[in-house]
mmCIF file of C-alpha atoms in Angstrom:
data_model
loop_
_atom_site.group_PDB
_atom_site.id
_atom_site.type_symbol
_atom_site.label_atom_id
_atom_site.label_comp_id
_atom_site.label_asym_id
_atom_site.label_seq_id
_atom_site.Cartn_x
_atom_site.Cartn_y
_atom_site.Cartn_z
ATOM 1 C CA MET P 131 27.784 -33.774 30.368
ATOM 2 C CA THR P 132 25.650 -33.360 33.389
ATOM 3 C CA SER P 133 22.505 -31.573 34.322
ATOM 4 C CA ALA P 134 21.147 -30.198 37.546
ATOM 5 C CA THR P 135 17.970 -30.968 39.427
ATOM 6 C CA PRO P 136 16.605 -28.562 42.001
ATOM 7 C CA PRO P 137 16.622 -29.612 45.610
ATOM 8 C CA SER P 138 13.537 -29.435 47.737
ATOM 9 C CA SER P 139 12.768 -26.194 49.559
ATOM 10 C CA ARG P 140 10.536 -25.089 52.362
ATOM 11 C CA SER P 141 7.154 -23.565 51.780
ATOM 12 C CA SER P 142 7.048 -19.804 51.323
ATOM 13 C CA SER P 143 5.030 -17.467 53.492
ATOM 14 C CA PRO P 144 1.975 -15.636 52.148
ATOM 15 C CA GLN P 145 2.784 -12.526 50.142
ATOM 16 C CA LYS P 146 0.961 -9.222 50.054
ATOM 17 C CA VAL P 147 0.575 -8.177 46.451
ATOM 18 C CA CYS P 148 -0.456 -4.879 44.853
ATOM 19 C CA HIS P 149 -2.840 -5.414 41.910
ATOM 20 C CA SER P 150 -3.798 -2.173 40.099
ATOM 21 C CA GLN P 151 -3.788 -0.135 43.309
ATOM 22 C CA THR P 152 -5.647 -2.985 45.068
ATOM 23 C CA GLN P 153 -3.906 -5.091 47.710
ATOM 24 C CA THR P 154 -4.734 -8.775 47.955
ATOM 25 C CA ASP P 155 -3.326 -11.639 49.953
ATOM 26 C CA VAL P 156 -1.793 -14.248 47.675
ATOM 27 C CA LEU P 157 -0.923 -17.651 49.073
ATOM 28 C CA LYS P 158 0.779 -18.909 45.920
ATOM 29 C CA PRO P 159 4.248 -18.083 44.637
ATOM 30 C CA LEU P 160 4.699 -15.280 42.148
ATOM 31 C CA LEU P 161 4.803 -17.488 39.071
ATOM 32 C CA GLY P 162 3.600 -20.790 40.447
ATOM 33 C CA GLY P 163 0.619 -22.887 41.152
ATOM 34 C CA ALA P 164 1.841 -24.182 44.539
ATOM 35 C CA SER P 165 3.951 -22.874 47.356
ATOM 36 C CA SER P 166 6.050 -25.758 48.638
ATOM 37 C CA GLY P 167 8.976 -27.733 47.376
ATOM 38 C CA GLY P 168 11.324 -27.551 44.419
ATOM 39 C CA ALA P 169 8.920 -29.765 42.456
ATOM 40 C CA ALA P 170 6.319 -27.042 42.739
ATOM 41 C CA LEU P 171 8.820 -24.525 41.385
ATOM 42 C CA ARG P 172 9.460 -26.754 38.372
ATOM 43 C CA LYS P 173 5.755 -27.224 37.631
ATOM 44 C CA ARG P 174 4.682 -23.621 37.992
ATOM 45 C CA ARG P 175 3.203 -21.691 35.139
ATOM 46 C CA ARG P 176 5.287 -19.351 33.025
ATOM 47 C CA VAL P 177 4.489 -15.826 32.007
ATOM 48 C CA LEU P 178 6.243 -16.611 28.720
ATOM 49 C CA SER P 179 6.618 -20.122 27.345
ATOM 50 C CA LYS P 180 9.907 -21.479 26.034
ATOM 51 C CA ASP P 181 8.825 -20.855 22.437
ATOM 52 C CA GLY P 182 7.999 -17.219 23.190
ATOM 53 C CA ARG P 183 4.215 -17.431 23.497
ATOM 54 C CA SER P 184 2.447 -15.349 26.121
ATOM 55 C CA ASN P 185 0.548 -17.214 28.837
ATOM 56 C CA ILE P 186 -1.353 -14.145 30.014
ATOM 57 C CA ARG P 187 -5.140 -14.435 29.801
ATOM 58 C CA ILE P 188 -7.080 -11.199 29.367
ATOM 59 C CA GLU P 189 -10.453 -11.077 31.088
ATOM 60 C CA HIS P 190 -13.305 -8.641 31.742
ATOM 61 C CA VAL P 191 -12.607 -6.338 28.785
ATOM 62 C CA SER P 192 -15.795 -4.501 27.870
ATOM 63 C CA GLY P 193 -16.499 -4.343 24.153
ATOM 64 C CA ARG P 194 -13.632 -6.630 23.149
ATOM 65 C CA GLY P 195 -15.506 -7.859 20.067
ATOM 66 C CA ALA P 196 -16.079 -4.302 18.861
ATOM 67 C CA LEU P 197 -12.407 -3.486 19.389
ATOM 68 C CA TYR P 198 -11.383 -6.482 17.292
ATOM 69 C CA MET P 199 -13.847 -5.582 14.541
ATOM 70 C CA ARG P 200 -12.393 -2.087 14.267
ATOM 71 C CA ASP P 201 -9.055 -3.640 13.348
ATOM 72 C CA LEU P 202 -10.179 -6.393 10.990
ATOM 73 C CA TRP P 203 -6.767 -6.764 9.363
ATOM 74 C CA THR P 204 -4.931 -7.655 12.567
ATOM 75 C CA THR P 205 -7.851 -9.823 13.690
ATOM 76 C CA PHE P 206 -7.730 -11.877 10.493
ATOM 77 C CA VAL P 207 -3.930 -12.123 10.494
ATOM 78 C CA ASP P 208 -3.829 -13.295 14.140
ATOM 79 C CA MET P 209 -6.634 -15.799 13.550
ATOM 80 C CA GLN P 210 -5.665 -19.449 13.793
ATOM 81 C CA TRP P 211 -5.406 -21.383 10.552
ATOM 82 C CA ARG P 212 -8.408 -23.639 11.136
ATOM 83 C CA TYR P 213 -10.673 -20.661 11.732
ATOM 84 C CA LYS P 214 -9.178 -18.833 8.770
ATOM 85 C CA PHE P 215 -9.837 -21.763 6.390
ATOM 86 C CA PHE P 216 -13.367 -22.122 7.723
ATOM 87 C CA LEU P 217 -14.050 -18.400 7.311
ATOM 88 C CA PHE P 218 -12.496 -18.470 3.838
ATOM 89 C CA THR P 219 -14.764 -21.306 2.722
ATOM 90 C CA ALA P 220 -17.864 -19.912 4.399
ATOM 91 C CA THR P 221 -17.337 -16.447 2.908
ATOM 92 C CA PHE P 222 -17.080 -17.642 -0.673
ATOM 93 C CA ALA P 223 -19.894 -20.186 -0.374
ATOM 94 C CA GLY P 224 -22.067 -17.574 1.348
ATOM 95 C CA THR P 225 -21.535 -14.937 -1.357
ATOM 96 C CA TRP P 226 -22.198 -17.485 -4.099
ATOM 97 C CA PHE P 227 -25.488 -18.449 -2.511
ATOM 98 C CA LEU P 228 -26.476 -14.859 -1.599
ATOM 99 C CA PHE P 229 -26.008 -13.539 -5.116
ATOM 100 C CA GLY P 230 -27.577 -16.743 -6.467
ATOM 101 C CA VAL P 231 -30.732 -15.853 -4.564
ATOM 102 C CA LEU P 232 -30.610 -12.320 -6.004
ATOM 103 C CA TRP P 233 -30.245 -13.710 -9.528
ATOM 104 C CA TYR P 234 -33.163 -16.026 -8.852
ATOM 105 C CA LEU P 235 -35.299 -13.040 -7.797
ATOM 106 C CA VAL P 236 -34.356 -11.201 -10.996
ATOM 107 C CA ALA P 237 -35.463 -14.181 -13.045
ATOM 108 C CA LEU P 238 -38.623 -14.496 -10.949
ATOM 109 C CA VAL P 239 -39.601 -10.862 -11.523
ATOM 110 C CA HIS P 240 -38.842 -11.068 -15.244
ATOM 111 C CA GLY P 241 -40.770 -14.329 -15.675
ATOM 112 C CA ASP P 242 -37.821 -16.467 -16.794
ATOM 113 C CA LEU P 243 -38.549 -19.479 -14.555
ATOM 114 C CA LEU P 244 -39.935 -22.770 -15.836
ATOM 115 C CA GLU P 245 -43.151 -22.527 -13.830
ATOM 116 C CA PHE P 246 -44.125 -19.425 -15.801
ATOM 117 C CA ASP P 247 -43.877 -21.392 -19.107
ATOM 118 C CA PRO P 248 -42.311 -18.498 -21.072
ATOM 119 C CA PRO P 249 -43.084 -18.337 -24.841
ATOM 120 C CA SER P 250 -40.538 -19.356 -27.410
ATOM 121 C CA ASN P 251 -39.745 -15.773 -28.363
ATOM 122 C CA HIS P 252 -39.144 -14.739 -24.722
ATOM 123 C CA THR P 253 -35.677 -13.255 -24.019
ATOM 124 C CA PRO P 254 -34.568 -14.007 -20.427
ATOM 125 C CA CYS P 255 -32.255 -11.860 -18.356
ATOM 126 C CA VAL P 256 -29.812 -14.762 -18.146
ATOM 127 C CA MET P 257 -29.762 -17.555 -20.651
ATOM 128 C CA GLN P 258 -30.278 -21.101 -19.342
ATOM 129 C CA MET P 259 -31.098 -19.904 -15.793
ATOM 130 C CA GLN P 260 -34.586 -21.204 -15.009
ATOM 131 C CA SER P 261 -34.246 -22.496 -11.413
ATOM 132 C CA LEU P 262 -32.542 -21.723 -8.083
ATOM 133 C CA THR P 263 -29.828 -24.255 -8.882
ATOM 134 C CA GLY P 264 -29.166 -22.541 -12.186
ATOM 135 C CA ALA P 265 -29.039 -19.163 -10.443
ATOM 136 C CA PHE P 266 -26.491 -20.512 -7.919
ATOM 137 C CA LEU P 267 -24.320 -21.932 -10.692
ATOM 138 C CA PHE P 268 -24.467 -18.671 -12.654
ATOM 139 C CA SER P 269 -23.434 -16.754 -9.524
ATOM 140 C CA LEU P 270 -20.503 -19.131 -8.966
ATOM 141 C CA GLU P 271 -19.408 -18.968 -12.612
ATOM 142 C CA SER P 272 -19.610 -15.170 -12.707
ATOM 143 C CA GLN P 273 -17.665 -14.696 -9.470
ATOM 144 C CA THR P 274 -14.930 -17.156 -10.400
ATOM 145 C CA THR P 275 -14.928 -16.075 -14.090
ATOM 146 C CA ILE P 276 -15.293 -19.673 -15.266
ATOM 147 C CA GLY P 277 -17.705 -18.990 -18.174
ATOM 148 C CA TYR P 278 -18.822 -22.376 -19.504
ATOM 149 C CA GLY P 279 -20.427 -20.627 -22.501
ATOM 150 C CA PHE P 280 -24.131 -21.551 -22.464
ATOM 151 C CA ARG P 281 -25.209 -19.603 -19.324
ATOM 152 C CA CYS P 282 -24.708 -15.865 -19.906
ATOM 153 C CA ILE P 283 -26.350 -12.496 -19.303
ATOM 154 C CA THR P 284 -28.357 -10.704 -22.011
ATOM 155 C CA GLU P 285 -29.210 -7.072 -22.798
ATOM 156 C CA GLU P 286 -32.848 -7.553 -21.809
ATOM 157 C CA CYS P 287 -32.590 -6.531 -18.134
ATOM 158 C CA PRO P 288 -30.644 -3.423 -16.987
ATOM 159 C CA ALA P 289 -31.140 -4.562 -13.366
ATOM 160 C CA ALA P 290 -29.264 -7.769 -14.141
ATOM 161 C CA ILE P 291 -26.338 -5.793 -15.572
ATOM 162 C CA VAL P 292 -26.185 -3.606 -12.446
ATOM 163 C CA LEU P 293 -26.348 -6.699 -10.219
ATOM 164 C CA LEU P 294 -23.472 -8.296 -12.122
ATOM 165 C CA ILE P 295 -21.313 -5.192 -11.655
ATOM 166 C CA ILE P 296 -22.093 -5.041 -7.935
ATOM 167 C CA GLN P 297 -21.267 -8.707 -7.465
ATOM 168 C CA LEU P 298 -17.921 -8.487 -9.261
ATOM 169 C CA VAL P 299 -16.818 -5.348 -7.367
ATOM 170 C CA ILE P 300 -17.792 -6.654 -3.918
ATOM 171 C CA THR P 301 -16.328 -10.112 -4.403
ATOM 172 C CA MET P 302 -13.113 -8.721 -5.906
ATOM 173 C CA LEU P 303 -12.533 -6.536 -2.836
ATOM 174 C CA MET P 304 -13.314 -9.496 -0.607
ATOM 175 C CA GLU P 305 -10.847 -11.735 -2.446
ATOM 176 C CA ILE P 306 -8.119 -9.088 -2.231
ATOM 177 C CA PHE P 307 -8.622 -8.764 1.535
ATOM 178 C CA ILE P 308 -8.677 -12.513 2.218
ATOM 179 C CA THR P 309 -5.725 -13.243 -0.060
ATOM 180 C CA GLY P 310 -3.751 -10.425 1.577
ATOM 181 C CA THR P 311 -4.373 -11.818 5.070
ATOM 182 C CA PHE P 312 -3.228 -15.262 3.916
ATOM 183 C CA LEU P 313 0.005 -13.854 2.485
ATOM 184 C CA ALA P 314 0.588 -11.657 5.539
ATOM 185 C CA LYS P 315 0.137 -14.616 7.879
ATOM 186 C CA VAL P 316 2.483 -16.829 5.858
ATOM 187 C CA ALA P 317 5.163 -14.122 5.496
ATOM 188 C CA ARG P 318 5.106 -12.935 9.118
ATOM 189 C CA PRO P 319 8.568 -12.319 10.623
ATOM 190 C CA LYS P 320 7.424 -14.534 13.492
ATOM 191 C CA LYS P 321 8.022 -17.568 11.277
ATOM 192 C CA ARG P 322 11.614 -16.474 10.712
ATOM 193 C CA GLY P 323 12.050 -16.420 14.471
ATOM 194 C CA GLU P 324 11.310 -20.152 14.617
ATOM 195 C CA THR P 325 14.695 -20.782 12.983
ATOM 196 C CA VAL P 326 16.528 -18.982 15.813
ATOM 197 C CA LYS P 327 17.413 -21.320 18.653
ATOM 198 C CA PHE P 328 18.049 -20.530 22.317
ATOM 199 C CA SER P 329 19.810 -22.910 24.660
ATOM 200 C CA GLN P 330 17.506 -25.003 26.811
ATOM 201 C CA HIS P 331 19.304 -23.906 29.970
ATOM 202 C CA ALA P 332 21.179 -20.831 31.093
ATOM 203 C CA VAL P 333 24.412 -21.299 33.009
ATOM 204 C CA VAL P 334 26.407 -19.279 35.518
ATOM 205 C CA SER P 335 30.178 -19.531 35.409
ATOM 206 C CA THR P 336 33.218 -17.310 35.875
ATOM 207 C CA HIS P 337 34.159 -15.146 32.882
ATOM 208 C CA GLU P 338 37.051 -12.668 33.052
ATOM 209 C CA GLY P 339 37.184 -13.165 36.801
ATOM 210 C CA ARG P 340 33.511 -12.308 37.369
ATOM 211 C CA PRO P 341 30.405 -14.510 37.700
ATOM 212 C CA CYS P 342 28.320 -14.259 34.547
ATOM 213 C CA LEU P 343 24.926 -15.564 33.498
ATOM 214 C CA MET P 344 25.273 -17.043 30.012
ATOM 215 C CA ILE P 345 22.843 -18.096 27.293
ATOM 216 C CA ARG P 346 23.541 -19.483 23.851
ATOM 217 C CA VAL P 347 21.843 -18.275 20.655
ATOM 218 C CA ALA P 348 22.123 -19.688 17.135
ATOM 219 C CA ASN P 349 20.761 -18.809 13.704
ATOM 220 C CA MET P 350 19.627 -21.974 11.904
ATOM 221 C CA ARG P 351 19.550 -20.375 8.436
ATOM 222 C CA LYS P 352 22.333 -19.145 6.205
ATOM 223 C CA SER P 353 20.512 -15.845 5.648
ATOM 224 C CA LEU P 354 21.789 -13.356 8.185
ATOM 225 C CA LEU P 355 20.006 -11.413 10.889
ATOM 226 C CA ILE P 356 21.118 -7.789 10.919
ATOM 227 C CA GLY P 357 21.383 -5.584 13.982
ATOM 228 C CA CYS P 358 20.813 -8.267 16.616
ATOM 229 C CA GLN P 359 20.061 -6.922 20.083
ATOM 230 C CA VAL P 360 19.617 -9.264 23.063
ATOM 231 C CA THR P 361 18.039 -7.897 26.228
ATOM 232 C CA GLY P 362 16.635 -9.500 29.349
ATOM 233 C CA LYS P 363 13.738 -8.741 31.658
ATOM 234 C CA LEU P 364 13.607 -10.116 35.184
ATOM 235 C CA LEU P 365 10.059 -10.646 36.427
ATOM 236 C CA GLN P 366 10.112 -10.705 40.199
ATOM 237 C CA SER P 367 8.104 -9.334 43.077
ATOM 238 C CA SER P 368 9.585 -6.178 44.571
ATOM 239 C CA LEU P 369 8.945 -4.328 47.812
ATOM 240 C CA THR P 370 8.313 -0.583 47.571
ATOM 241 C CA LYS P 371 9.190 2.017 50.199
ATOM 242 C CA GLU P 372 5.534 2.059 51.218
ATOM 243 C CA GLY P 373 5.680 -1.627 52.089
ATOM 244 C CA GLU P 374 3.698 -2.858 49.083
ATOM 245 C CA THR P 375 4.746 -5.889 47.068
ATOM 246 C CA VAL P 376 4.448 -5.240 43.334
ATOM 247 C CA ARG P 377 3.815 -8.399 41.402
ATOM 248 C CA LEU P 378 5.725 -9.076 38.174
ATOM 249 C CA ASP P 379 7.993 -6.075 38.482
ATOM 250 C CA GLN P 380 10.206 -5.810 35.375
ATOM 251 C CA ARG P 381 13.916 -5.092 35.724
ATOM 252 C CA ASN P 382 16.435 -4.812 32.909
ATOM 253 C CA VAL P 383 19.090 -7.507 32.569
ATOM 254 C CA PRO P 384 21.655 -6.367 29.951
ATOM 255 C CA PHE P 385 23.463 -8.965 27.847
ATOM 256 C CA GLN P 386 26.600 -8.591 25.785
ATOM 257 C CA VAL P 387 29.043 -10.504 23.618
ATOM 258 C CA ASP P 388 32.711 -10.099 24.551
ATOM 259 C CA THR P 389 33.050 -6.394 25.406
ATOM 260 C CA SER P 390 30.169 -4.973 23.371
ATOM 261 C CA SER P 391 26.431 -5.469 23.052
ATOM 262 C CA ASP P 392 26.068 -3.677 19.695
ATOM 263 C CA SER P 393 25.046 -5.705 16.639
ATOM 264 C CA PRO P 394 26.753 -9.094 17.150
ATOM 265 C CA PHE P 395 27.507 -11.069 13.996
ATOM 266 C CA LEU P 396 25.206 -14.079 14.386
ATOM 267 C CA ILE P 397 26.711 -16.260 11.679
ATOM 268 C CA LEU P 398 27.817 -18.875 14.248
ATOM 269 C CA PRO P 399 26.284 -19.855 17.597
ATOM 270 C CA LEU P 400 27.146 -17.112 20.081
ATOM 271 C CA THR P 401 27.188 -17.009 23.860
ATOM 272 C CA PHE P 402 25.665 -13.896 25.396
ATOM 273 C CA TYR P 403 26.490 -13.151 29.006
ATOM 274 C CA HIS P 404 25.288 -10.886 31.768
ATOM 275 C CA VAL P 405 27.804 -9.798 34.386
ATOM 276 C CA ILE P 406 26.470 -10.372 37.889
ATOM 277 C CA ASP P 407 27.738 -7.450 39.958
ATOM 278 C CA ASP P 408 26.316 -5.051 42.522
ATOM 279 C CA THR P 409 24.127 -3.408 39.854
ATOM 280 C CA SER P 410 22.652 -6.683 38.602
ATOM 281 C CA PRO P 411 19.052 -7.490 39.597
ATOM 282 C CA LEU P 412 20.265 -11.068 40.179
ATOM 283 C CA ARG P 413 22.739 -10.075 42.890
ATOM 284 C CA ALA P 414 20.568 -11.257 45.810
ATOM 285 C CA TRP P 415 20.011 -14.623 44.142
ATOM 286 C CA ALA P 416 23.708 -14.917 43.270
ATOM 287 C CA ALA P 417 24.777 -14.039 46.811
ATOM 288 C CA LYS P 418 23.040 -17.237 47.945
ATOM 289 C CA GLY P 419 24.963 -19.246 45.366
ATOM 290 C CA GLY P 420 22.006 -19.634 43.006
ATOM 291 C CA GLY P 421 19.852 -22.692 43.382
ATOM 292 C CA TRP P 422 16.407 -23.011 44.944
ATOM 293 C CA SER P 423 17.173 -23.009 48.669
ATOM 294 C CA ASP P 424 15.349 -19.702 49.191
ATOM 295 C CA PRO P 425 11.827 -19.763 47.669
ATOM 296 C CA GLU P 426 11.539 -15.976 47.765
ATOM 297 C CA LEU P 427 14.812 -15.324 45.932
ATOM 298 C CA ALA P 428 14.220 -18.186 43.488
ATOM 299 C CA ASP P 429 10.711 -17.017 42.634
ATOM 300 C CA PHE P 430 11.403 -15.175 39.368
ATOM 301 C CA GLU P 431 11.343 -15.598 35.606
ATOM 302 C CA LEU P 432 14.026 -14.337 33.244
ATOM 303 C CA LEU P 433 12.698 -13.270 29.834
ATOM 304 C CA ILE P 434 15.167 -13.124 26.926
ATOM 305 C CA ILE P 435 14.237 -10.956 23.946
ATOM 306 C CA MET P 436 16.237 -10.758 20.727
ATOM 307 C CA SER P 437 15.338 -8.154 18.093
ATOM 308 C CA ALA P 438 16.826 -8.302 14.605
ATOM 309 C CA THR P 439 16.196 -7.351 10.989
ATOM 310 C CA ILE P 440 15.725 -10.116 8.419
ATOM 311 C CA GLU P 441 18.206 -9.551 5.587
ATOM 312 C CA PRO P 442 16.128 -10.814 2.587
ATOM 313 C CA THR P 443 12.911 -8.941 3.512
ATOM 314 C CA SER P 444 14.181 -6.083 5.756
ATOM 315 C CA ALA P 445 11.379 -6.959 8.192
ATOM 316 C CA THR P 446 11.947 -6.682 11.925
ATOM 317 C CA CYS P 447 11.422 -9.811 14.010
ATOM 318 C CA GLN P 448 11.504 -10.479 17.729
ATOM 319 C CA ILE P 449 12.376 -13.847 19.234
ATOM 320 C CA ARG P 450 11.588 -14.582 22.870
ATOM 321 C CA THR P 451 12.147 -17.278 25.446
ATOM 322 C CA SER P 452 12.243 -17.537 29.226
ATOM 323 C CA TYR P 453 14.160 -19.272 31.981
ATOM 324 C CA LEU P 454 12.917 -20.262 35.407
ATOM 325 C CA PRO P 455 15.340 -20.566 38.352
ATOM 326 C CA ASP P 456 15.616 -24.336 37.950
ATOM 327 C CA GLU P 457 16.677 -23.800 34.318
ATOM 328 C CA ILE P 458 19.635 -21.612 35.353
ATOM 329 C CA LEU P 459 22.487 -23.938 36.300
ATOM 330 C CA TRP P 460 25.028 -22.539 38.756
ATOM 331 C CA GLY P 461 28.599 -23.698 38.189
ATOM 332 C CA TYR P 462 28.121 -24.982 34.647
ATOM 333 C CA GLU P 463 29.387 -23.862 31.251
ATOM 334 C CA PHE P 464 28.655 -24.496 27.575
ATOM 335 C CA PRO P 465 31.041 -26.765 25.681
ATOM 336 C CA PRO P 466 32.327 -25.563 22.292
ATOM 337 C CA VAL P 467 30.092 -26.302 19.309
ATOM 338 C CA VAL P 468 32.254 -24.883 16.497
ATOM 339 C CA SER P 469 35.055 -26.998 15.088
ATOM 340 C CA LEU P 470 37.199 -27.115 11.961
ATOM 341 C CA SER P 471 36.529 -29.911 9.466
ATOM 342 C CA PRO P 472 39.329 -31.751 7.590
ATOM 343 C CA THR P 473 38.374 -29.765 4.462
ATOM 344 C CA GLY P 474 38.997 -26.478 6.233
ATOM 345 C CA LYS P 475 35.385 -25.461 6.828
ATOM 346 C CA TYR P 476 33.915 -24.365 10.129
ATOM 347 C CA VAL P 477 31.252 -26.752 11.422
ATOM 348 C CA ALA P 478 28.619 -25.955 14.073
ATOM 349 C CA ASP P 479 27.668 -29.231 15.747
ATOM 350 C CA PHE P 480 24.226 -28.723 17.301
ATOM 351 C CA ALA P 481 24.488 -32.036 19.119
ATOM 352 C CA PHE P 482 26.403 -30.049 21.770
ATOM 353 C CA PHE P 483 24.248 -26.927 21.616
ATOM 354 C CA ASP P 484 22.030 -27.727 24.627
ATOM 355 C CA LYS P 485 24.636 -29.677 26.581
ATOM 356 C CA VAL P 486 26.382 -28.263 29.629
ATOM 357 C CA ALA P 487 29.517 -29.227 31.542
ATOM 358 C CA LYS P 488 30.393 -28.612 35.169
ATOM 359 C CA THR P 489 33.064 -25.987 35.700
ATOM 360 C CA LYS P 490 36.326 -26.735 37.463
ATOM 361 C CA THR P 491 35.807 -23.882 39.919
ATOM 362 C CA MET P 492 32.485 -22.699 41.220
ATOM 363 C CA PRO P 493 31.631 -19.046 40.527
ATOM 364 C CA VAL P 494 31.529 -16.854 43.620
ATOM 365 C CA PHE P 495 29.696 -13.564 43.835
ATOM 366 C CA LYS P 496 31.538 -11.096 46.063
ATOM 367 C CA PRO P 497 29.733 -7.818 46.712
ATOM 368 C CA GLU P 498 31.958 -4.767 46.601
ATOM 369 C CA GLY P 499 32.920 -3.186 49.903
ATOM 370 C CA PRO P 500 31.344 0.017 51.209
ATOM 371 C CA LYS P 501 32.589 3.200 49.631
ATOM 372 C CA HIS P 502 33.373 6.568 51.175
ATOM 373 C CA ALA P 503 33.129 9.889 49.438
ATOM 374 C CA TYR P 504 35.367 12.920 49.827
ATOM 375 C CA GLN P 505 35.721 16.183 47.982
ATOM 376 C CA SER P 506 38.689 16.713 45.700
ATOM 377 C CA ASN P 507 40.534 20.008 45.322
ATOM 378 C CA GLY P 508 38.196 20.883 42.459
ATOM 379 C CA GLY P 509 35.116 20.395 44.624
ATOM 380 C CA ALA P 510 33.960 17.181 42.907
ATOM 381 C CA THR P 511 32.870 14.186 44.929
ATOM 382 C CA VAL P 512 35.218 11.216 44.598
ATOM 383 C CA GLN P 513 34.364 7.654 45.645
ATOM 384 C CA GLU P 514 36.984 5.447 47.269
ATOM 385 C CA THR P 515 37.047 2.151 49.054
ATOM 386 C CA SER P 516 37.290 1.889 52.824
ATOM 387 C CA ASN P 517 41.002 1.756 53.721
ATOM 388 C CA PRO P 518 41.838 3.654 56.956
ATOM 389 C CA GLU P 519 45.561 3.986 56.216
ATOM 390 C CA LYS P 520 44.963 5.229 52.688
ATOM 391 C CA ILE P 521 42.357 7.728 53.900
ATOM 392 C CA ARG P 522 44.717 9.077 56.603
ATOM 393 C CA LEU P 523 47.601 9.550 54.142
ATOM 394 C CA GLU P 524 45.421 11.301 51.576
ATOM 395 C CA GLN P 525 43.933 13.640 54.157
ATOM 396 C CA SER P 526 47.444 14.512 55.422
ATOM 397 C CA TYR P 527 48.579 15.182 51.849
ATOM 398 C CA ARG P 528 45.605 17.468 51.185
ATOM 399 C CA GLU P 529 46.280 19.438 54.385
ATOM 400 C CA ASP P 530 49.917 19.953 53.360
ATOM 401 C CA GLU P 531 48.796 21.150 49.941
ATOM 402 C CA ARG P 532 46.421 23.668 51.512
ATOM 403 C CA GLY P 533 49.199 24.969 53.819
ATOM 404 C CA ARG P 534 51.610 25.535 50.925
ATOM 405 C CA GLY P 535 48.861 27.145 48.912
ATOM 406 C CA ARG P 536 48.362 29.922 51.471
ATOM 407 C CA ASP P 537 52.005 31.044 51.218
ATOM 408 C CA ALA P 538 52.534 30.581 47.481
ATOM 409 C CA PRO P 539 51.260 33.157 44.915
ATOM 410 C CA LEU P 540 48.066 32.281 43.138
ATOM 411 C CA SER P 541 48.625 30.805 39.682
ATOM 412 C CA VAL P 542 46.046 29.857 37.072
ATOM 413 C CA ARG P 543 46.499 27.255 34.349
ATOM 414 C CA ILE P 544 44.286 27.170 31.308
ATOM 415 C CA SER P 545 44.032 23.907 29.385
ATOM 416 C CA ASN P 546 42.171 22.795 26.304
ATOM 417 C CA VAL P 547 41.288 19.533 28.002
#
């Protein structure tokens, strides 16, 4: 198995880029941090990382904190685990201490503290709560429903009963919210996407007589993914009719398996391919034979997005990855990974999943010739390839038909088709 390394390329010229109706001069490549050499193309930043994470940084958003607070659920679910554990601990410890202070104030007003030296027949609001430490412990025991047995509330103080009800209601709602965010974060479909594997490289080889861009996808679990759909987005600068260069223009790159792109059965590693023809957004790059010789044509990023439904939970997940031009190998193919074991079982050997092999014949992209249009007898426009002899014969045949039609009686044929 072999792999490809990009050759060096010349530095690209400055580009004029349209940013939100504002034109700026950009000296760097579209996706990169430098503008010279194949090494710079390999080291450039991605819009989407290989594991599907976005590398876009959002800046200068007014009131971002308020926007996040309006959607607390999503904010807590998206929060990183270390911040979530810290907030979880701080919330419970804070409520214990806050209500402990309130219980201490109740005891202070009622005269239950030790410094008041209550008489022997004095009935406190809470038994065995005569200090701030005791108030904190009673708050903790009430909220967690521990109940050690010797520290309990009495019927002496109605305010203490109301405070107990308020504490239990507030803390119960808080526990439901925090526990729900923990479960939602653990059960996110995103985690299921981590067991779907994309090939490290994409390859271009000849399939059914046409050059095709191919990627390999595999499901690492035995549970199936239903309704798989694989689509591609090509991020590349494009030139408008007004002469403006739009940065990160998105163009669709359709993928299919065999002759259909509808719901492939992802029980074994599958190879998805995109036919590179005159309608493909990769046609200009393919016309140069792939590679990195032209910095402008090789300055793009191919995003791969797979959407599927998880069979056990019926949740929808989306798995993403991306390929830079130096990760698309021209003239390579994927070796087979599925074999038959001596016991008669199919085996997917992932040792060959990311490996590539050089093809025997290099793929060649041949643009279709120019087409000419003519009107048929029914008035419809028909496209045909440029062949002078064929055009002359067809025109002569149509003229003969018209001449016979003038002499012959008019006949009408009605068909159900």
